[in-house]
Amino acid sequence: MATEEALRHRKAYSLREVGELIHTGQTKLFELIKSGQLKTRKLGRKRLVLDADLEEFLETLPKE
């Protein structure tokens, strides 16, 4: 399993890696994808989230 610091320097992440980074499960990730809140790309059968798309998603989250 890669560390968060190592993951943050990548251009694309697997859904498992995104889950680790934002501390959420696969079910919630699929809900976000289905609703269009989190954009993904397909590489064969694998879904990838580009770093720019992850940053865009995080910026849409409400601030406290």
PDB file of N, CA, C and O in Angstrom:
ATOM      1  N   MET A   1       0.835  -1.175   0.000  1.00  0.00           N
ATOM      2  CA  MET A   1       0.000   0.000   0.000  1.00  0.00           C
ATOM      3  C   MET A   1       0.885   1.246   0.000  1.00  0.00           C
ATOM      4  O   MET A   1       1.810   1.352   0.773  1.00  0.00           O
ATOM      5  N   ALA A   2       0.625   2.176  -0.883  1.00  0.00           N
ATOM      6  CA  ALA A   2       1.444   3.380  -0.996  1.00  0.00           C
ATOM      7  C   ALA A   2       1.066   4.393   0.083  1.00  0.00           C
ATOM      8  O   ALA A   2      -0.067   4.435   0.549  1.00  0.00           O
ATOM      9  N   THR A   3       2.042   5.204   0.450  1.00  0.00           N
ATOM     10  CA  THR A   3       1.761   6.238   1.439  1.00  0.00           C
ATOM     11  C   THR A   3       1.047   7.404   0.782  1.00  0.00           C
ATOM     12  O   THR A   3       1.118   7.596  -0.425  1.00  0.00           O
ATOM     13  N   GLU A   4       0.339   8.206   1.602  1.00  0.00           N
ATOM     14  CA  GLU A   4      -0.378   9.357   1.061  1.00  0.00           C
ATOM     15  C   GLU A   4       0.573  10.322   0.369  1.00  0.00           C
ATOM     16  O   GLU A   4       0.255  10.866  -0.680  1.00  0.00           O
ATOM     17  N   GLU A   5       1.739  10.546   0.942  1.00  0.00           N
ATOM     18  CA  GLU A   5       2.706  11.475   0.352  1.00  0.00           C
ATOM     19  C   GLU A   5       3.134  11.002  -1.039  1.00  0.00           C
ATOM     20  O   GLU A   5       3.203  11.787  -1.980  1.00  0.00           O
ATOM     21  N   ALA A   6       3.373   9.720  -1.184  1.00  0.00           N
ATOM     22  CA  ALA A   6       3.763   9.186  -2.487  1.00  0.00           C
ATOM     23  C   ALA A   6       2.619   9.293  -3.484  1.00  0.00           C
ATOM     24  O   ALA A   6       2.833   9.585  -4.651  1.00  0.00           O
ATOM     25  N   LEU A   7       1.403   9.095  -3.021  1.00  0.00           N
ATOM     26  CA  LEU A   7       0.241   9.176  -3.908  1.00  0.00           C
ATOM     27  C   LEU A   7       0.008  10.596  -4.414  1.00  0.00           C
ATOM     28  O   LEU A   7      -0.439  10.799  -5.530  1.00  0.00           O
ATOM     29  N   ARG A   8       0.296  11.602  -3.628  1.00  0.00           N
ATOM     30  CA  ARG A   8      -0.015  12.985  -3.987  1.00  0.00           C
ATOM     31  C   ARG A   8       0.828  13.499  -5.148  1.00  0.00           C
ATOM     32  O   ARG A   8       0.565  14.565  -5.662  1.00  0.00           O
ATOM     33  N   HIS A   9       1.820  12.774  -5.582  1.00  0.00           N
ATOM     34  CA  HIS A   9       2.685  13.224  -6.671  1.00  0.00           C
ATOM     35  C   HIS A   9       2.389  12.480  -7.967  1.00  0.00           C
ATOM     36  O   HIS A   9       3.215  12.432  -8.857  1.00  0.00           O
ATOM     37  N   ARG A  10       1.192  11.944  -8.089  1.00  0.00           N
ATOM     38  CA  ARG A  10       0.807  11.184  -9.275  1.00  0.00           C
ATOM     39  C   ARG A  10      -0.132  12.009 -10.131  1.00  0.00           C
ATOM     40  O   ARG A  10      -0.785  12.922  -9.652  1.00  0.00           O
ATOM     41  N   LYS A  11      -0.236  11.663 -11.411  1.00  0.00           N
ATOM     42  CA  LYS A  11      -1.146  12.355 -12.321  1.00  0.00           C
ATOM     43  C   LYS A  11      -2.517  11.688 -12.369  1.00  0.00           C
ATOM     44  O   LYS A  11      -3.499  12.321 -12.729  1.00  0.00           O
ATOM     45  N   ALA A  12      -2.580  10.404 -12.013  1.00  0.00           N
ATOM     46  CA  ALA A  12      -3.849   9.673 -12.021  1.00  0.00           C
ATOM     47  C   ALA A  12      -3.834   8.645 -10.898  1.00  0.00           C
ATOM     48  O   ALA A  12      -2.774   8.147 -10.506  1.00  0.00           O
ATOM     49  N   TYR A  13      -5.044   8.347 -10.392  1.00  0.00           N
ATOM     50  CA  TYR A  13      -5.184   7.434  -9.263  1.00  0.00           C
ATOM     51  C   TYR A  13      -6.256   6.398  -9.557  1.00  0.00           C
ATOM     52  O   TYR A  13      -7.236   6.686 -10.241  1.00  0.00           O
ATOM     53  N   SER A  14      -6.087   5.215  -8.999  1.00  0.00           N
ATOM     54  CA  SER A  14      -7.141   4.205  -9.049  1.00  0.00           C
ATOM     55  C   SER A  14      -8.213   4.611  -8.032  1.00  0.00           C
ATOM     56  O   SER A  14      -7.976   5.465  -7.166  1.00  0.00           O
ATOM     57  N   LEU A  15      -9.376   3.996  -8.123  1.00  0.00           N
ATOM     58  CA  LEU A  15     -10.425   4.314  -7.155  1.00  0.00           C
ATOM     59  C   LEU A  15     -10.008   3.929  -5.739  1.00  0.00           C
ATOM     60  O   LEU A  15     -10.340   4.633  -4.779  1.00  0.00           O
ATOM     61  N   ARG A  16      -9.271   2.861  -5.604  1.00  0.00           N
ATOM     62  CA  ARG A  16      -8.791   2.456  -4.290  1.00  0.00           C
ATOM     63  C   ARG A  16      -7.878   3.536  -3.703  1.00  0.00           C
ATOM     64  O   ARG A  16      -7.977   3.890  -2.530  1.00  0.00           O
ATOM     65  N   GLU A  17      -6.998   4.082  -4.535  1.00  0.00           N
ATOM     66  CA  GLU A  17      -6.083   5.132  -4.077  1.00  0.00           C
ATOM     67  C   GLU A  17      -6.838   6.406  -3.710  1.00  0.00           C
ATOM     68  O   GLU A  17      -6.523   7.047  -2.705  1.00  0.00           O
ATOM     69  N   VAL A  18      -7.844   6.758  -4.517  1.00  0.00           N
ATOM     70  CA  VAL A  18      -8.652   7.942  -4.190  1.00  0.00           C
ATOM     71  C   VAL A  18      -9.347   7.732  -2.850  1.00  0.00           C
ATOM     72  O   VAL A  18      -9.376   8.630  -2.005  1.00  0.00           O
ATOM     73  N   GLY A  19      -9.895   6.544  -2.644  1.00  0.00           N
ATOM     74  CA  GLY A  19     -10.532   6.230  -1.366  1.00  0.00           C
ATOM     75  C   GLY A  19      -9.581   6.402  -0.193  1.00  0.00           C
ATOM     76  O   GLY A  19      -9.954   6.942   0.847  1.00  0.00           O
ATOM     77  N   GLU A  20      -8.350   5.966  -0.363  1.00  0.00           N
ATOM     78  CA  GLU A  20      -7.343   6.120   0.692  1.00  0.00           C
ATOM     79  C   GLU A  20      -7.034   7.597   0.939  1.00  0.00           C
ATOM     80  O   GLU A  20      -6.904   8.031   2.078  1.00  0.00           O
ATOM     81  N   LEU A  21      -6.927   8.358  -0.134  1.00  0.00           N
ATOM     82  CA  LEU A  21      -6.577   9.774  -0.013  1.00  0.00           C
ATOM     83  C   LEU A  21      -7.658  10.594   0.674  1.00  0.00           C
ATOM     84  O   LEU A  21      -7.343  11.484   1.466  1.00  0.00           O
ATOM     85  N   ILE A  22      -8.917  10.320   0.345  1.00  0.00           N
ATOM     86  CA  ILE A  22      -9.987  11.129   0.925  1.00  0.00           C
ATOM     87  C   ILE A  22     -10.749  10.386   2.020  1.00  0.00           C
ATOM     88  O   ILE A  22     -11.758  10.873   2.515  1.00  0.00           O
ATOM     89  N   HIS A  23     -10.241   9.224   2.399  1.00  0.00           N
ATOM     90  CA  HIS A  23     -10.778   8.441   3.517  1.00  0.00           C
ATOM     91  C   HIS A  23     -12.266   8.137   3.348  1.00  0.00           C
ATOM     92  O   HIS A  23     -13.088   8.454   4.206  1.00  0.00           O
ATOM     93  N   THR A  24     -12.595   7.538   2.218  1.00  0.00           N
ATOM     94  CA  THR A  24     -13.973   7.129   1.965  1.00  0.00           C
ATOM     95  C   THR A  24     -13.980   5.772   1.275  1.00  0.00           C
ATOM     96  O   THR A  24     -12.981   5.349   0.702  1.00  0.00           O
ATOM     97  N   GLY A  25     -15.108   5.112   1.349  1.00  0.00           N
ATOM     98  CA  GLY A  25     -15.217   3.761   0.801  1.00  0.00           C
ATOM     99  C   GLY A  25     -15.624   3.732  -0.665  1.00  0.00           C
ATOM    100  O   GLY A  25     -16.014   4.743  -1.258  1.00  0.00           O
ATOM    101  N   GLN A  26     -15.554   2.551  -1.223  1.00  0.00           N
ATOM    102  CA  GLN A  26     -15.844   2.337  -2.635  1.00  0.00           C
ATOM    103  C   GLN A  26     -17.296   2.673  -2.972  1.00  0.00           C
ATOM    104  O   GLN A  26     -17.584   3.253  -4.024  1.00  0.00           O
ATOM    105  N   THR A  27     -18.229   2.347  -2.085  1.00  0.00           N
ATOM    106  CA  THR A  27     -19.641   2.633  -2.342  1.00  0.00           C
ATOM    107  C   THR A  27     -19.862   4.132  -2.505  1.00  0.00           C
ATOM    108  O   THR A  27     -20.530   4.577  -3.444  1.00  0.00           O
ATOM    109  N   LYS A  28     -19.301   4.927  -1.610  1.00  0.00           N
ATOM    110  CA  LYS A  28     -19.438   6.382  -1.691  1.00  0.00           C
ATOM    111  C   LYS A  28     -18.770   6.911  -2.954  1.00  0.00           C
ATOM    112  O   LYS A  28     -19.306   7.818  -3.606  1.00  0.00           O
ATOM    113  N   LEU A  29     -17.629   6.375  -3.321  1.00  0.00           N
ATOM    114  CA  LEU A  29     -16.953   6.811  -4.545  1.00  0.00           C
ATOM    115  C   LEU A  29     -17.836   6.570  -5.763  1.00  0.00           C
ATOM    116  O   LEU A  29     -17.966   7.448  -6.622  1.00  0.00           O
ATOM    117  N   PHE A  30     -18.475   5.412  -5.841  1.00  0.00           N
ATOM    118  CA  PHE A  30     -19.355   5.124  -6.974  1.00  0.00           C
ATOM    119  C   PHE A  30     -20.572   6.038  -6.985  1.00  0.00           C
ATOM    120  O   PHE A  30     -21.051   6.428  -8.048  1.00  0.00           O
ATOM    121  N   GLU A  31     -21.076   6.415  -5.808  1.00  0.00           N
ATOM    122  CA  GLU A  31     -22.171   7.387  -5.735  1.00  0.00           C
ATOM    123  C   GLU A  31     -21.723   8.735  -6.301  1.00  0.00           C
ATOM    124  O   GLU A  31     -22.472   9.380  -7.041  1.00  0.00           O
ATOM    125  N   LEU A  32     -20.529   9.169  -5.934  1.00  0.00           N
ATOM    126  CA  LEU A  32     -19.999  10.445  -6.420  1.00  0.00           C
ATOM    127  C   LEU A  32     -19.790  10.419  -7.935  1.00  0.00           C
ATOM    128  O   LEU A  32     -20.053  11.406  -8.628  1.00  0.00           O
ATOM    129  N   ILE A  33     -19.330   9.295  -8.444  1.00  0.00           N
ATOM    130  CA  ILE A  33     -19.106   9.146  -9.888  1.00  0.00           C
ATOM    131  C   ILE A  33     -20.443   9.166 -10.615  1.00  0.00           C
ATOM    132  O   ILE A  33     -20.614   9.887 -11.609  1.00  0.00           O
ATOM    133  N   LYS A  34     -21.406   8.391 -10.123  1.00  0.00           N
ATOM    134  CA  LYS A  34     -22.715   8.306 -10.765  1.00  0.00           C
ATOM    135  C   LYS A  34     -23.421   9.654 -10.792  1.00  0.00           C
ATOM    136  O   LYS A  34     -24.082  10.001 -11.770  1.00  0.00           O
ATOM    137  N   SER A  35     -23.250  10.450  -9.740  1.00  0.00           N
ATOM    138  CA  SER A  35     -23.903  11.763  -9.666  1.00  0.00           C
ATOM    139  C   SER A  35     -23.165  12.820 -10.490  1.00  0.00           C
ATOM    140  O   SER A  35     -23.655  13.935 -10.636  1.00  0.00           O
ATOM    141  N   GLY A  36     -21.979  12.474 -10.996  1.00  0.00           N
ATOM    142  CA  GLY A  36     -21.209  13.424 -11.795  1.00  0.00           C
ATOM    143  C   GLY A  36     -20.328  14.353 -10.988  1.00  0.00           C
ATOM    144  O   GLY A  36     -19.668  15.229 -11.541  1.00  0.00           O
ATOM    145  N   GLN A  37     -20.286  14.166  -9.680  1.00  0.00           N
ATOM    146  CA  GLN A  37     -19.464  15.016  -8.827  1.00  0.00           C
ATOM    147  C   GLN A  37     -17.978  14.703  -8.947  1.00  0.00           C
ATOM    148  O   GLN A  37     -17.151  15.586  -8.778  1.00  0.00           O
ATOM    149  N   LEU A  38     -17.654  13.456  -9.224  1.00  0.00           N
ATOM    150  CA  LEU A  38     -16.272  13.030  -9.368  1.00  0.00           C
ATOM    151  C   LEU A  38     -16.089  12.442 -10.765  1.00  0.00           C
ATOM    152  O   LEU A  38     -16.745  11.460 -11.122  1.00  0.00           O
ATOM    153  N   LYS A  39     -15.232  13.062 -11.559  1.00  0.00           N
ATOM    154  CA  LYS A  39     -15.000  12.614 -12.937  1.00  0.00           C
ATOM    155  C   LYS A  39     -13.959  11.504 -12.963  1.00  0.00           C
ATOM    156  O   LYS A  39     -12.997  11.531 -12.195  1.00  0.00           O
ATOM    157  N   THR A  40     -14.180  10.543 -13.847  1.00  0.00           N
ATOM    158  CA  THR A  40     -13.222   9.450 -14.018  1.00  0.00           C
ATOM    159  C   THR A  40     -12.934   9.259 -15.495  1.00  0.00           C
ATOM    160  O   THR A  40     -13.656   9.732 -16.357  1.00  0.00           O
ATOM    161  N   ARG A  41     -11.861   8.538 -15.758  1.00  0.00           N
ATOM    162  CA  ARG A  41     -11.493   8.131 -17.110  1.00  0.00           C
ATOM    163  C   ARG A  41     -11.389   6.609 -17.105  1.00  0.00           C
ATOM    164  O   ARG A  41     -11.140   6.002 -16.066  1.00  0.00           O
ATOM    165  N   LYS A  42     -11.611   6.000 -18.252  1.00  0.00           N
ATOM    166  CA  LYS A  42     -11.497   4.543 -18.350  1.00  0.00           C
ATOM    167  C   LYS A  42     -10.228   4.173 -19.101  1.00  0.00           C
ATOM    168  O   LYS A  42      -9.896   4.771 -20.115  1.00  0.00           O
ATOM    169  N   LEU A  43      -9.534   3.189 -18.586  1.00  0.00           N
ATOM    170  CA  LEU A  43      -8.374   2.603 -19.241  1.00  0.00           C
ATOM    171  C   LEU A  43      -8.638   1.107 -19.263  1.00  0.00           C
ATOM    172  O   LEU A  43      -8.432   0.418 -18.258  1.00  0.00           O
ATOM    173  N   GLY A  44      -9.162   0.642 -20.384  1.00  0.00           N
ATOM    174  CA  GLY A  44      -9.622  -0.745 -20.428  1.00  0.00           C
ATOM    175  C   GLY A  44     -10.796  -0.894 -19.488  1.00  0.00           C
ATOM    176  O   GLY A  44     -11.770  -0.165 -19.595  1.00  0.00           O
ATOM    177  N   ARG A  45     -10.688  -1.786 -18.533  1.00  0.00           N
ATOM    178  CA  ARG A  45     -11.760  -1.995 -17.548  1.00  0.00           C
ATOM    179  C   ARG A  45     -11.535  -1.186 -16.276  1.00  0.00           C
ATOM    180  O   ARG A  45     -12.386  -1.178 -15.392  1.00  0.00           O
ATOM    181  N   LYS A  46     -10.405  -0.527 -16.181  1.00  0.00           N
ATOM    182  CA  LYS A  46     -10.038   0.190 -14.970  1.00  0.00           C
ATOM    183  C   LYS A  46     -10.477   1.652 -15.033  1.00  0.00           C
ATOM    184  O   LYS A  46     -10.357   2.302 -16.060  1.00  0.00           O
ATOM    185  N   ARG A  47     -10.989   2.156 -13.925  1.00  0.00           N
ATOM    186  CA  ARG A  47     -11.341   3.574 -13.813  1.00  0.00           C
ATOM    187  C   ARG A  47     -10.189   4.313 -13.145  1.00  0.00           C
ATOM    188  O   ARG A  47      -9.644   3.852 -12.141  1.00  0.00           O
ATOM    189  N   LEU A  48      -9.877   5.476 -13.693  1.00  0.00           N
ATOM    190  CA  LEU A  48      -8.839   6.330 -13.129  1.00  0.00           C
ATOM    191  C   LEU A  48      -9.417   7.708 -12.844  1.00  0.00           C
ATOM    192  O   LEU A  48     -10.304   8.180 -13.554  1.00  0.00           O
ATOM    193  N   VAL A  49      -8.899   8.352 -11.820  1.00  0.00           N
ATOM    194  CA  VAL A  49      -9.260   9.725 -11.508  1.00  0.00           C
ATOM    195  C   VAL A  49      -8.000  10.562 -11.698  1.00  0.00           C
ATOM    196  O   VAL A  49      -6.972  10.301 -11.061  1.00  0.00           O
ATOM    197  N   LEU A  50      -8.080  11.533 -12.594  1.00  0.00           N
ATOM    198  CA  LEU A  50      -6.938  12.414 -12.805  1.00  0.00           C
ATOM    199  C   LEU A  50      -6.759  13.322 -11.597  1.00  0.00           C
ATOM    200  O   LEU A  50      -7.734  13.707 -10.947  1.00  0.00           O
ATOM    201  N   ASP A  51      -5.517  13.672 -11.318  1.00  0.00           N
ATOM    202  CA  ASP A  51      -5.223  14.542 -10.190  1.00  0.00           C
ATOM    203  C   ASP A  51      -6.016  15.841 -10.285  1.00  0.00           C
ATOM    204  O   ASP A  51      -6.581  16.304  -9.291  1.00  0.00           O
ATOM    205  N   ALA A  52      -6.095  16.434 -11.485  1.00  0.00           N
ATOM    206  CA  ALA A  52      -6.832  17.684 -11.670  1.00  0.00           C
ATOM    207  C   ALA A  52      -8.314  17.503 -11.350  1.00  0.00           C
ATOM    208  O   ALA A  52      -8.937  18.396 -10.746  1.00  0.00           O
ATOM    209  N   ASP A  53      -8.894  16.355 -11.715  1.00  0.00           N
ATOM    210  CA  ASP A  53     -10.307  16.097 -11.426  1.00  0.00           C
ATOM    211  C   ASP A  53     -10.534  15.890  -9.933  1.00  0.00           C
ATOM    212  O   ASP A  53     -11.562  16.318  -9.388  1.00  0.00           O
ATOM    213  N   LEU A  54      -9.593  15.256  -9.255  1.00  0.00           N
ATOM    214  CA  LEU A  54      -9.702  15.083  -7.810  1.00  0.00           C
ATOM    215  C   LEU A  54      -9.625  16.434  -7.115  1.00  0.00           C
ATOM    216  O   LEU A  54     -10.423  16.731  -6.216  1.00  0.00           O
ATOM    217  N   GLU A  55      -8.699  17.278  -7.539  1.00  0.00           N
ATOM    218  CA  GLU A  55      -8.573  18.621  -6.948  1.00  0.00           C
ATOM    219  C   GLU A  55      -9.849  19.430  -7.183  1.00  0.00           C
ATOM    220  O   GLU A  55     -10.329  20.120  -6.279  1.00  0.00           O
ATOM    221  N   GLU A  56     -10.402  19.335  -8.390  1.00  0.00           N
ATOM    222  CA  GLU A  56     -11.644  20.055  -8.709  1.00  0.00           C
ATOM    223  C   GLU A  56     -12.780  19.589  -7.802  1.00  0.00           C
ATOM    224  O   GLU A  56     -13.548  20.398  -7.276  1.00  0.00           O
ATOM    225  N   PHE A  57     -12.895  18.276  -7.602  1.00  0.00           N
ATOM    226  CA  PHE A  57     -13.916  17.730  -6.716  1.00  0.00           C
ATOM    227  C   PHE A  57     -13.733  18.249  -5.292  1.00  0.00           C
ATOM    228  O   PHE A  57     -14.688  18.702  -4.659  1.00  0.00           O
ATOM    229  N   LEU A  58     -12.511  18.229  -4.799  1.00  0.00           N
ATOM    230  CA  LEU A  58     -12.245  18.668  -3.427  1.00  0.00           C
ATOM    231  C   LEU A  58     -12.567  20.147  -3.236  1.00  0.00           C
ATOM    232  O   LEU A  58     -13.037  20.552  -2.171  1.00  0.00           O
ATOM    233  N   GLU A  59     -12.368  20.938  -4.269  1.00  0.00           N
ATOM    234  CA  GLU A  59     -12.671  22.375  -4.187  1.00  0.00           C
ATOM    235  C   GLU A  59     -14.178  22.634  -4.094  1.00  0.00           C
ATOM    236  O   GLU A  59     -14.580  23.681  -3.595  1.00  0.00           O
ATOM    237  N   THR A  60     -14.999  21.692  -4.556  1.00  0.00           N
ATOM    238  CA  THR A  60     -16.448  21.880  -4.499  1.00  0.00           C
ATOM    239  C   THR A  60     -17.033  21.535  -3.156  1.00  0.00           C
ATOM    240  O   THR A  60     -18.200  21.852  -2.887  1.00  0.00           O
ATOM    241  N   LEU A  61     -16.252  20.902  -2.296  1.00  0.00           N
ATOM    242  CA  LEU A  61     -16.761  20.527  -0.975  1.00  0.00           C
ATOM    243  C   LEU A  61     -16.971  21.776  -0.128  1.00  0.00           C
ATOM    244  O   LEU A  61     -16.203  22.738  -0.217  1.00  0.00           O
ATOM    245  N   PRO A  62     -18.015  21.763   0.717  1.00  0.00           N
ATOM    246  CA  PRO A  62     -18.287  22.944   1.547  1.00  0.00           C
ATOM    247  C   PRO A  62     -17.176  23.175   2.574  1.00  0.00           C
ATOM    248  O   PRO A  62     -16.588  22.228   3.097  1.00  0.00           O
ATOM    249  N   LYS A  63     -16.932  24.446   2.833  1.00  0.00           N
ATOM    250  CA  LYS A  63     -15.959  24.812   3.868  1.00  0.00           C
ATOM    251  C   LYS A  63     -16.686  24.972   5.186  1.00  0.00           C
ATOM    252  O   LYS A  63     -17.841  25.364   5.233  1.00  0.00           O
ATOM    253  N   GLU A  64     -15.994  24.673   6.254  1.00  0.00           N
ATOM    254  CA  GLU A  64     -16.602  24.825   7.583  1.00  0.00           C
ATOM    255  C   GLU A  64     -16.145  26.101   8.223  1.00  0.00           C
ATOM    256  O   GLU A  64     -15.146  26.628   8.009  1.00  0.00           O
TER     257      GLU A  64
END
